[in-house]
mmCIF file of C-alpha atoms in Angstrom:
data_model
loop_
_atom_site.group_PDB
_atom_site.id
_atom_site.type_symbol
_atom_site.label_atom_id
_atom_site.label_comp_id
_atom_site.label_asym_id
_atom_site.label_seq_id
_atom_site.Cartn_x
_atom_site.Cartn_y
_atom_site.Cartn_z
ATOM 1 C CA MET I 1 232.666 60.284 131.463
ATOM 2 C CA PRO I 2 233.182 60.557 135.252
ATOM 3 C CA SER I 3 235.504 57.856 136.582
ATOM 4 C CA GLY I 4 232.950 56.767 139.194
ATOM 5 C CA ILE I 5 230.396 56.032 136.460
ATOM 6 C CA THR I 6 233.023 54.103 134.492
ATOM 7 C CA VAL I 7 233.734 51.930 137.497
ATOM 8 C CA LEU I 8 230.011 51.355 138.027
ATOM 9 C CA LEU I 9 229.490 50.214 134.432
ATOM 10 C CA VAL I 10 232.446 47.815 134.627
ATOM 11 C CA VAL I 11 231.098 46.409 137.880
ATOM 12 C CA ILE I 12 227.654 45.907 136.326
ATOM 13 C CA LEU I 13 229.080 44.040 133.321
ATOM 14 C CA ALA I 14 231.220 41.907 135.631
ATOM 15 C CA ALA I 15 228.193 41.165 137.828
ATOM 16 C CA LEU I 16 226.184 40.061 134.795
ATOM 17 C CA PHE I 17 229.005 37.737 133.733
ATOM 18 C CA VAL I 18 229.289 36.226 137.209
ATOM 19 C CA THR I 19 225.511 35.805 137.385
ATOM 20 C CA ARG I 20 225.600 33.842 134.138
ATOM 21 C CA ARG I 21 228.454 31.597 135.278
ATOM 22 C CA ARG I 22 227.477 31.021 138.901
ATOM 23 C CA ILE I 23 223.673 31.108 138.845
ATOM 24 C CA VAL I 24 221.998 30.857 135.426
ATOM 25 C CA ALA I 25 224.340 28.123 134.137
ATOM 26 C CA ARG I 26 223.360 25.908 137.096
ATOM 27 C CA TRP I 27 219.622 26.017 136.532
ATOM 28 C CA ASP I 28 218.138 22.583 135.761
ATOM 29 C CA SER I 29 215.766 23.648 133.006
ATOM 30 C CA PRO I 30 217.413 24.263 129.576
ATOM 31 C CA ARG I 31 214.576 26.642 128.708
ATOM 32 C CA ALA I 32 215.185 28.636 131.889
ATOM 33 C CA ARG I 33 218.930 28.765 131.200
ATOM 34 C CA THR I 34 218.271 30.052 127.681
ATOM 35 C CA ALA I 35 215.823 32.703 128.890
ATOM 36 C CA GLY I 36 218.143 33.771 131.705
ATOM 37 C CA THR I 37 221.117 34.044 129.362
ATOM 38 C CA ALA I 38 219.085 36.092 126.867
ATOM 39 C CA GLY I 39 218.004 38.460 129.627
ATOM 40 C CA LEU I 40 221.588 38.942 130.779
ATOM 41 C CA ILE I 41 222.734 39.652 127.202
ATOM 42 C CA VAL I 42 220.022 42.316 126.860
ATOM 43 C CA ALA I 43 221.116 43.836 130.170
ATOM 44 C CA ALA I 44 224.737 43.904 128.977
ATOM 45 C CA LEU I 45 223.751 45.621 125.711
ATOM 46 C CA LEU I 46 221.733 48.193 127.630
ATOM 47 C CA THR I 47 224.745 48.827 129.861
ATOM 48 C CA VAL I 48 226.917 49.434 126.781
ATOM 49 C CA ALA I 49 224.217 51.834 125.518
ATOM 50 C CA THR I 50 224.484 53.661 128.851
ATOM 51 C CA ALA I 51 228.187 54.211 128.180
ATOM 52 C CA VAL I 52 227.329 55.582 124.730
ATOM 53 C CA GLY I 53 224.927 58.089 126.288
ATOM 54 C CA LEU I 54 227.475 59.235 128.848
ATOM 55 C CA LEU I 55 230.162 59.623 126.180
ATOM 56 C CA ALA I 56 227.755 61.693 124.068
ATOM 57 C CA GLY I 57 227.050 63.899 127.080
ATOM 58 C CA ALA I 58 230.770 64.408 127.636
ATOM 59 C CA GLY I 59 231.284 65.594 124.056
ATOM 60 C CA VAL I 60 233.265 62.489 123.061
ATOM 61 C CA LEU I 61 230.574 61.280 120.640
ATOM 62 C CA PRO I 62 228.289 63.445 118.476
ATOM 63 C CA PRO I 63 224.854 63.158 120.108
ATOM 64 C CA GLY I 64 222.687 63.220 116.973
ATOM 65 C CA PRO I 65 223.568 59.839 115.423
ATOM 66 C CA VAL I 66 223.367 58.014 118.777
ATOM 67 C CA ARG I 67 220.408 59.833 120.346
ATOM 68 C CA TRP I 68 218.081 56.829 120.620
ATOM 69 C CA ILE I 69 220.883 54.621 121.883
ATOM 70 C CA SER I 70 221.683 57.284 124.484
ATOM 71 C CA ALA I 71 218.039 57.641 125.517
ATOM 72 C CA VAL I 72 217.571 53.897 125.999
ATOM 73 C CA GLY I 73 220.899 53.403 127.737
ATOM 74 C CA LEU I 74 220.532 56.346 130.110
ATOM 75 C CA THR I 75 216.993 55.284 130.976
ATOM 76 C CA TRP I 76 218.410 51.854 131.820
ATOM 77 C CA LEU I 77 220.798 53.609 134.214
ATOM 78 C CA ALA I 78 217.801 54.645 136.315
ATOM 79 C CA THR I 79 216.561 51.050 136.380
ATOM 80 C CA ILE I 80 220.035 49.914 137.461
ATOM 81 C CA PHE I 81 219.906 52.387 140.338
ATOM 82 C CA TYR I 82 216.697 50.882 141.669
ATOM 83 C CA LEU I 83 217.902 47.327 141.050
ATOM 84 C CA LEU I 84 220.986 48.096 143.145
ATOM 85 C CA ILE I 85 218.719 49.267 145.963
ATOM 86 C CA THR I 86 216.842 45.972 145.605
ATOM 87 C CA LEU I 87 220.124 44.041 145.839
ATOM 88 C CA ILE I 88 221.048 45.894 149.009
ATOM 89 C CA VAL I 89 217.674 45.085 150.586
ATOM 90 C CA LEU I 90 217.940 41.518 149.339
ATOM 91 C CA GLY I 91 221.405 41.153 150.825
ATOM 92 C CA ILE I 92 220.249 42.391 154.213
ATOM 93 C CA ALA I 93 217.239 40.068 154.074
ATOM 94 C CA TRP I 94 219.470 37.126 153.056
ATOM 95 C CA VAL I 95 221.730 37.665 156.068
ATOM 96 C CA GLY I 96 218.684 37.899 158.324
ATOM 97 C CA ALA I 97 217.197 34.754 156.778
ATOM 98 C CA ARG I 98 220.422 32.799 157.283
ATOM 99 C CA ILE I 99 220.500 33.738 160.944
ATOM 100 C CA ALA I 100 216.806 32.864 161.383
ATOM 101 C CA VAL I 101 217.196 29.461 159.679
ATOM 102 C CA ARG I 102 220.180 28.602 161.859
ATOM 103 C CA LEU I 103 218.129 29.350 164.939
ATOM 104 C CA ARG I 104 214.977 27.650 163.614
ATOM 105 C CA PRO I 105 215.580 25.298 160.653
ATOM 106 C CA GLY I 106 211.834 25.029 160.055
ATOM 107 C CA LEU I 107 211.847 28.572 158.659
ATOM 108 C CA ALA I 108 213.902 27.603 155.591
ATOM 109 C CA ASP I 109 210.989 27.369 153.147
ATOM 110 C CA GLY I 110 209.492 30.632 154.382
ATOM 111 C CA ALA I 111 212.867 32.376 154.087
ATOM 112 C CA ARG I 112 213.221 31.285 150.467
ATOM 113 C CA ARG I 113 209.737 32.555 149.649
ATOM 114 C CA LEU I 114 210.535 35.860 151.328
ATOM 115 C CA LEU I 115 213.718 36.352 149.303
ATOM 116 C CA ARG I 116 211.912 35.503 146.060
ATOM 117 C CA THR I 117 209.169 37.969 146.932
ATOM 118 C CA ILE I 118 211.664 40.735 147.654
ATOM 119 C CA ALA I 119 213.436 40.053 144.339
ATOM 120 C CA ALA I 120 210.161 40.106 142.381
ATOM 121 C CA VAL I 121 208.872 43.244 144.081
ATOM 122 C CA GLY I 122 212.239 44.956 143.544
ATOM 123 C CA LEU I 123 212.282 44.101 139.839
ATOM 124 C CA ILE I 124 208.718 45.288 139.298
ATOM 125 C CA GLY I 125 209.361 48.382 141.413
ATOM 126 C CA ALA I 126 212.516 49.294 139.467
ATOM 127 C CA VAL I 127 210.715 49.121 136.128
ATOM 128 C CA THR I 128 207.643 50.943 137.452
ATOM 129 C CA ALA I 129 209.707 53.745 139.017
ATOM 130 C CA THR I 130 211.652 54.211 135.783
ATOM 131 C CA VAL I 131 208.539 54.402 133.612
ATOM 132 C CA TYR I 132 206.870 56.796 136.046
ATOM 133 C CA GLY I 133 210.048 58.896 136.192
ATOM 134 C CA LEU I 134 210.158 59.228 132.400
ATOM 135 C CA PHE I 135 206.760 60.922 132.441
ATOM 136 C CA GLU I 136 207.570 63.053 135.489
ATOM 137 C CA ALA I 137 210.765 64.364 133.875
ATOM 138 C CA SER I 138 209.177 65.204 130.536
ATOM 139 C CA SER I 139 207.409 68.471 131.444
ATOM 140 C CA PRO I 140 208.916 71.103 133.770
ATOM 141 C CA ARG I 141 206.285 72.706 135.960
ATOM 142 C CA ILE I 142 206.053 76.360 136.952
ATOM 143 C CA THR I 143 206.555 76.963 140.667
ATOM 144 C CA HIS I 144 205.987 80.255 142.498
ATOM 145 C CA THR I 145 207.817 81.312 145.649
ATOM 146 C CA ASP I 146 207.514 84.653 147.457
ATOM 147 C CA VAL I 147 210.665 85.836 149.227
ATOM 148 C CA ALA I 148 210.112 88.792 151.539
ATOM 149 C CA LEU I 149 213.351 90.569 152.436
ATOM 150 C CA PRO I 150 213.839 93.669 154.608
ATOM 151 C CA ALA I 151 216.438 95.161 152.268
ATOM 152 C CA ALA I 152 214.347 94.744 149.105
ATOM 153 C CA PRO I 153 213.202 98.034 147.567
ATOM 154 C CA ALA I 154 209.507 98.747 148.230
ATOM 155 C CA GLU I 155 209.052 100.514 144.898
ATOM 156 C CA PRO I 156 207.912 99.732 142.263
ATOM 157 C CA GLY I 157 206.700 96.488 143.856
ATOM 158 C CA GLU I 158 207.615 92.814 143.549
ATOM 159 C CA LEU I 159 210.511 91.742 141.358
ATOM 160 C CA LYS I 160 209.626 88.601 139.416
ATOM 161 C CA ILE I 161 212.666 86.440 138.620
ATOM 162 C CA ALA I 162 212.490 83.333 136.444
ATOM 163 C CA LEU I 163 215.219 80.891 137.495
ATOM 164 C CA ILE I 164 216.085 78.296 134.835
ATOM 165 C CA THR I 165 218.789 75.793 135.697
ATOM 166 C CA ASP I 166 220.040 72.360 134.679
ATOM 167 C CA LEU I 167 218.530 72.021 131.214
ATOM 168 C CA HIS I 168 221.194 69.433 130.299
ATOM 169 C CA VAL I 169 220.366 69.505 126.597
ATOM 170 C CA GLY I 170 222.641 67.206 124.609
ATOM 171 C CA PRO I 171 222.457 63.418 124.503
ATOM 172 C CA VAL I 172 218.666 63.193 125.015
ATOM 173 C CA ARG I 173 217.091 66.678 125.184
ATOM 174 C CA THR I 174 217.376 68.875 122.083
ATOM 175 C CA ARG I 175 216.557 72.369 120.822
ATOM 176 C CA ALA I 176 212.837 71.536 121.013
ATOM 177 C CA PHE I 177 213.116 71.083 124.783
ATOM 178 C CA THR I 178 214.846 74.461 125.150
ATOM 179 C CA GLN I 179 212.052 76.059 123.123
ATOM 180 C CA ARG I 180 209.397 74.546 125.404
ATOM 181 C CA VAL I 181 211.159 75.946 128.459
ATOM 182 C CA VAL I 182 211.507 79.371 126.836
ATOM 183 C CA ASP I 183 207.821 79.459 125.857
ATOM 184 C CA ALA I 184 206.723 78.464 129.367
ATOM 185 C CA THR I 185 208.994 81.116 130.882
ATOM 186 C CA ASN I 186 207.743 83.872 128.587
ATOM 187 C CA ALA I 187 204.172 83.102 129.601
ATOM 188 C CA GLN I 188 205.085 84.168 133.169
ATOM 189 C CA LYS I 189 206.291 87.617 131.992
ATOM 190 C CA PRO I 190 209.314 87.792 134.328
ATOM 191 C CA ASP I 191 211.201 91.002 135.035
ATOM 192 C CA VAL I 192 214.513 89.124 135.029
ATOM 193 C CA VAL I 193 215.544 85.696 133.730
ATOM 194 C CA ILE I 194 218.431 83.884 135.408
ATOM 195 C CA LEU I 195 220.099 80.902 133.751
ATOM 196 C CA GLY I 196 221.758 79.103 136.636
ATOM 197 C CA GLY I 197 224.216 76.795 134.846
ATOM 198 C CA ASP I 198 224.379 73.209 133.558
ATOM 199 C CA LEU I 199 222.444 74.199 130.471
ATOM 200 C CA ILE I 200 224.237 71.632 128.291
ATOM 201 C CA ASP I 201 226.085 68.347 128.069
ATOM 202 C CA GLY I 202 228.517 68.527 125.154
ATOM 203 C CA THR I 203 230.438 71.041 123.060
ATOM 204 C CA VAL I 204 229.328 74.168 121.214
ATOM 205 C CA GLU I 205 230.320 72.605 117.897
ATOM 206 C CA GLN I 206 228.062 69.618 118.517
ATOM 207 C CA ILE I 207 225.018 71.131 120.239
ATOM 208 C CA GLY I 208 225.419 74.919 120.181
ATOM 209 C CA GLU I 209 222.224 75.205 118.151
ATOM 210 C CA TYR I 210 220.236 73.604 120.984
ATOM 211 C CA LEU I 211 220.425 76.900 122.902
ATOM 212 C CA ALA I 212 219.278 79.070 119.990
ATOM 213 C CA PRO I 213 215.730 79.453 121.437
ATOM 214 C CA LEU I 214 217.200 81.443 124.351
ATOM 215 C CA LYS I 215 217.207 84.447 122.026
ATOM 216 C CA ASP I 216 213.397 84.349 122.213
ATOM 217 C CA LEU I 217 213.298 85.027 125.971
ATOM 218 C CA ARG I 218 211.118 88.100 126.406
ATOM 219 C CA SER I 219 212.565 89.837 129.430
ATOM 220 C CA PRO I 220 214.478 93.098 129.806
ATOM 221 C CA PHE I 221 217.329 91.270 131.539
ATOM 222 C CA VAL I 222 218.670 87.756 130.903
ATOM 223 C CA PHE I 223 221.751 86.728 132.898
ATOM 224 C CA ALA I 224 223.672 83.452 133.127
ATOM 225 C CA VAL I 225 226.378 81.800 135.207
ATOM 226 C CA THR I 226 228.374 78.664 134.547
ATOM 227 C CA GLY I 227 227.678 75.295 136.127
ATOM 228 C CA ASN I 228 229.999 72.343 136.473
ATOM 229 C CA HIS I 229 228.800 70.725 133.227
ATOM 230 C CA GLU I 230 229.866 73.734 131.168
ATOM 231 C CA TYR I 231 233.418 72.653 132.026
ATOM 232 C CA TYR I 232 233.174 68.880 131.551
ATOM 233 C CA ALA I 233 233.613 68.955 127.769
ATOM 234 C CA ASP I 234 236.451 71.514 128.194
ATOM 235 C CA ASP I 235 234.454 74.081 126.202
ATOM 236 C CA ALA I 236 233.377 76.631 128.824
ATOM 237 C CA ARG I 237 234.809 79.692 127.082
ATOM 238 C CA ASN I 238 232.985 78.810 123.875
ATOM 239 C CA TRP I 239 229.741 78.305 125.775
ATOM 240 C CA VAL I 240 230.038 81.716 127.385
ATOM 241 C CA GLN I 241 230.492 83.208 123.922
ATOM 242 C CA ARG I 242 227.511 81.228 122.661
ATOM 243 C CA TRP I 243 225.376 82.769 125.404
ATOM 244 C CA ARG I 244 226.329 86.219 124.173
ATOM 245 C CA GLU I 245 225.370 85.231 120.614
ATOM 246 C CA VAL I 246 221.835 84.332 121.707
ATOM 247 C CA GLY I 247 221.348 87.529 123.725
ATOM 248 C CA VAL I 248 222.256 86.277 127.198
ATOM 249 C CA ARG I 249 224.506 88.372 129.430
ATOM 250 C CA PRO I 250 227.080 86.150 131.192
ATOM 251 C CA LEU I 251 227.987 87.169 134.727
ATOM 252 C CA ILE I 252 231.606 86.057 134.929
ATOM 253 C CA ASN I 253 232.623 86.960 138.486
ATOM 254 C CA GLU I 254 230.966 90.328 138.069
ATOM 255 C CA SER I 255 227.952 92.355 139.057
ATOM 256 C CA VAL I 256 225.360 94.355 137.200
ATOM 257 C CA ARG I 257 222.928 96.910 138.618
ATOM 258 C CA ILE I 258 219.450 97.182 137.150
ATOM 259 C CA TRP I 259 217.141 100.131 137.706
ATOM 260 C CA ARG I 260 213.389 99.911 138.060
ATOM 261 C CA ASP I 261 211.123 102.932 137.766
ATOM 262 C CA GLY I 262 208.234 103.285 140.212
ATOM 263 C CA PRO I 263 205.513 105.859 140.793
ATOM 264 C CA ARG I 264 207.679 107.651 143.383
ATOM 265 C CA GLY I 265 211.036 107.301 141.666
ATOM 266 C CA GLY I 266 213.452 104.490 140.876
ATOM 267 C CA SER I 267 215.161 101.738 142.795
ATOM 268 C CA SER I 268 218.028 99.405 141.985
ATOM 269 C CA VAL I 269 218.840 95.724 142.416
ATOM 270 C CA THR I 270 222.365 94.400 141.999
ATOM 271 C CA PHE I 271 222.875 90.916 140.563
ATOM 272 C CA VAL I 272 226.190 89.225 141.305
ATOM 273 C CA GLY I 273 227.292 86.195 139.321
ATOM 274 C CA VAL I 274 230.120 83.835 140.259
ATOM 275 C CA ASN I 275 231.493 80.954 138.214
ATOM 276 C CA ASP I 276 230.989 77.396 139.394
ATOM 277 C CA ARG I 277 233.375 75.888 141.934
ATOM 278 C CA LYS I 278 234.609 73.411 139.283
ATOM 279 C CA GLY I 279 235.707 76.250 137.025
ATOM 280 C CA LYS I 280 239.337 76.700 136.059
ATOM 281 C CA GLU I 281 241.136 79.890 135.106
ATOM 282 C CA PRO I 282 240.242 82.140 133.449
ATOM 283 C CA LEU I 283 236.742 81.018 134.432
ATOM 284 C CA GLY I 284 237.326 80.018 138.038
ATOM 285 C CA PRO I 285 235.208 81.436 140.881
ATOM 286 C CA ASP I 286 236.261 84.760 142.399
ATOM 287 C CA TYR I 287 233.834 86.154 144.968
ATOM 288 C CA ASP I 288 235.821 89.274 145.765
ATOM 289 C CA ALA I 289 236.060 90.240 142.095
ATOM 290 C CA ALA I 290 232.342 89.633 141.647
ATOM 291 C CA LEU I 291 231.461 91.943 144.530
ATOM 292 C CA ALA I 292 234.029 94.615 143.712
ATOM 293 C CA GLY I 293 232.304 97.985 143.618
ATOM 294 C CA VAL I 294 229.160 96.724 145.361
ATOM 295 C CA SER I 295 228.491 98.831 148.445
ATOM 296 C CA PRO I 296 227.228 97.213 151.670
ATOM 297 C CA GLY I 297 223.921 99.064 151.420
ATOM 298 C CA GLU I 298 222.934 97.754 147.998
ATOM 299 C CA PHE I 299 220.225 95.133 147.718
ATOM 300 C CA THR I 300 222.132 92.237 146.204
ATOM 301 C CA VAL I 301 221.027 88.956 144.652
ATOM 302 C CA ALA I 302 223.813 86.446 144.077
ATOM 303 C CA VAL I 303 223.685 83.792 141.385
ATOM 304 C CA ALA I 304 225.906 80.718 141.547
ATOM 305 C CA HIS I 305 225.274 77.172 140.430
ATOM 306 C CA GLU I 306 225.815 75.301 143.706
ATOM 307 C CA PRO I 307 224.028 76.005 147.002
ATOM 308 C CA LYS I 308 227.360 75.236 148.683
ATOM 309 C CA GLN I 309 228.627 78.579 147.386
ATOM 310 C CA ALA I 310 226.179 80.346 149.696
ATOM 311 C CA THR I 311 228.696 80.301 152.539
ATOM 312 C CA GLU I 312 230.925 82.708 150.632
ATOM 313 C CA PHE I 313 228.041 85.051 149.838
ATOM 314 C CA ALA I 314 226.605 85.014 153.354
ATOM 315 C CA ARG I 315 229.812 86.201 154.957
ATOM 316 C CA ARG I 316 230.001 89.012 152.408
ATOM 317 C CA GLY I 317 226.536 90.343 153.276
ATOM 318 C CA VAL I 318 224.578 89.275 150.193
ATOM 319 C CA ASP I 319 220.780 89.338 150.628
ATOM 320 C CA LEU I 320 219.767 86.261 148.614
ATOM 321 C CA GLN I 321 221.323 83.510 146.478
ATOM 322 C CA LEU I 322 219.735 81.666 143.564
ATOM 323 C CA ALA I 323 221.148 78.213 142.795
ATOM 324 C CA GLY I 324 220.537 74.870 141.091
ATOM 325 C CA HIS I 325 222.776 71.794 140.722
ATOM 326 C CA THR I 326 221.010 69.415 143.121
ATOM 327 C CA HIS I 327 218.093 68.406 140.835
ATOM 328 C CA GLY I 328 216.203 67.924 144.096
ATOM 329 C CA GLY I 329 217.912 64.530 144.212
ATOM 330 C CA GLN I 330 216.388 63.557 140.804
ATOM 331 C CA LEU I 331 215.952 59.878 141.728
ATOM 332 C CA TRP I 332 214.471 59.189 145.151
ATOM 333 C CA PRO I 333 216.057 58.414 147.634
ATOM 334 C CA PHE I 334 219.247 59.930 146.165
ATOM 335 C CA ARG I 335 218.302 63.286 147.718
ATOM 336 C CA TYR I 336 219.583 62.029 151.087
ATOM 337 C CA LEU I 337 223.051 61.476 149.620
ATOM 338 C CA VAL I 338 222.977 64.913 147.954
ATOM 339 C CA ARG I 339 222.263 66.407 151.370
ATOM 340 C CA LEU I 340 225.641 65.115 152.552
ATOM 341 C CA ASP I 341 227.325 67.349 149.955
ATOM 342 C CA GLN I 342 225.050 70.400 149.707
ATOM 343 C CA PRO I 343 223.456 72.553 152.437
ATOM 344 C CA THR I 344 220.099 72.723 150.589
ATOM 345 C CA ILE I 345 218.233 70.401 148.245
ATOM 346 C CA ALA I 346 215.311 72.347 146.824
ATOM 347 C CA GLY I 347 213.161 75.372 147.512
ATOM 348 C CA LEU I 348 213.793 78.226 149.924
ATOM 349 C CA GLU I 349 216.133 77.505 152.840
ATOM 350 C CA GLN I 350 218.670 79.362 154.991
ATOM 351 C CA VAL I 351 222.445 78.971 154.776
ATOM 352 C CA ASP I 352 224.446 80.816 157.433
ATOM 353 C CA GLY I 353 221.504 83.163 157.944
ATOM 354 C CA MET I 354 221.106 84.015 154.247
ATOM 355 C CA PRO I 355 218.081 82.812 152.233
ATOM 356 C CA VAL I 356 218.917 80.524 149.316
ATOM 357 C CA TYR I 357 216.480 79.398 146.662
ATOM 358 C CA THR I 358 217.621 76.130 145.062
ATOM 359 C CA SER I 359 215.848 75.063 141.889
ATOM 360 C CA ARG I 360 215.288 71.380 141.123
ATOM 361 C CA GLY I 361 216.175 72.262 137.522
ATOM 362 C CA ALA I 362 214.208 71.956 134.305
ATOM 363 C CA GLY I 363 216.008 68.979 132.772
ATOM 364 C CA ALA I 364 217.798 65.875 134.001
ATOM 365 C CA TRP I 365 221.367 64.651 133.924
ATOM 366 C CA GLY I 366 222.063 61.092 132.836
ATOM 367 C CA PRO I 367 218.719 59.284 132.943
ATOM 368 C CA PRO I 368 215.882 61.396 131.503
ATOM 369 C CA VAL I 369 214.041 60.229 134.599
ATOM 370 C CA ARG I 370 212.886 61.937 137.803
ATOM 371 C CA VAL I 371 211.268 60.234 140.757
ATOM 372 C CA ALA I 372 209.801 62.386 143.551
ATOM 373 C CA ALA I 373 211.805 65.373 142.267
ATOM 374 C CA PRO I 374 209.741 66.983 139.477
ATOM 375 C CA PRO I 375 211.476 69.442 137.152
ATOM 376 C CA GLU I 376 210.694 73.108 137.552
ATOM 377 C CA ILE I 377 210.969 76.566 136.133
ATOM 378 C CA ALA I 378 211.100 78.559 139.354
ATOM 379 C CA ILE I 379 209.425 81.950 139.587
ATOM 380 C CA VAL I 380 210.912 83.770 142.570
ATOM 381 C CA ASN I 381 208.980 86.891 143.581
ATOM 382 C CA ILE I 382 211.060 89.249 145.698
ATOM 383 C CA LEU I 383 208.979 91.412 148.027
ATOM 384 C CA SER I 384 209.841 94.130 150.498
ATOM 385 C CA ARG I 385 209.157 93.228 154.119
#
């Protein structure tokens, strides 16, 4: 479990304890004190369930026996996120109210009503956003994007690539979710399928079977690269082997050239895969090794989990990168924080003059919740310009 999340959970539990001691215990009504205490106990239990879900995702706990606990706890994590935003707004409003009351004491009653209104709206909004986000995250949608590139071969026509990233099967999503994504992808009849990393949360021993439906992908070429979550459970090498077992070709700092036959002859496209930046030897990123043997004139599509890796590809003359990782922010307005770390969030953008398509991903990490960042299976159609 990431240390930052651990700190957050400890802070939440401490805040609940302080709220009980400093606020709820001082209420005049015994019935209100009892109800407030019960609510805080439920919140504490949900916070502990969140820790269970995160430990299952890190491979520390087997996900099967604790799946419902994980689902409830991780969903609560989304509610916590929106409650924290409410607290921030409430804190700003409280400071403003204090200043206003000092200047005009007659505003005291109105200030109290305002703060209560903000608290009520924030609570209702947090629950509403979470419930909405559960439904939004449940069904990845198919998106279509045309990318016209001068270097793309004109024959035999468009190259249809299905980009699947960030499944995050494990603590909440299971084999059935993978099968749904595979079935939806097959219906698009792609020429190439790219698995862009973060397919899992856990170890091969615990959840290796969840990726079994990948063997049903009906495409001549199915390639995959690692994401940061393949490394979190310290099982990356086993996951790469598992991909091979289900018919997926890993691109481990290497390239592969595919040939396509057209009415006036054949053309080639070179796919270059690089390990995630979080990877450690022997699965660390190596851009030079990946592009070894690729001539400057070849039409080249790079695949790497993070959009941030585009800088390395752009200066090496790659034509296009496919990426994931960002989830499109997953929980609005988190996308604005993601933008501080990554050069793109979602869709087709430019990084150092090179086009990059960043998928929002098909699954969700942590909370099985998405708000204003719907999941996708991206169909990228490469056209000659």
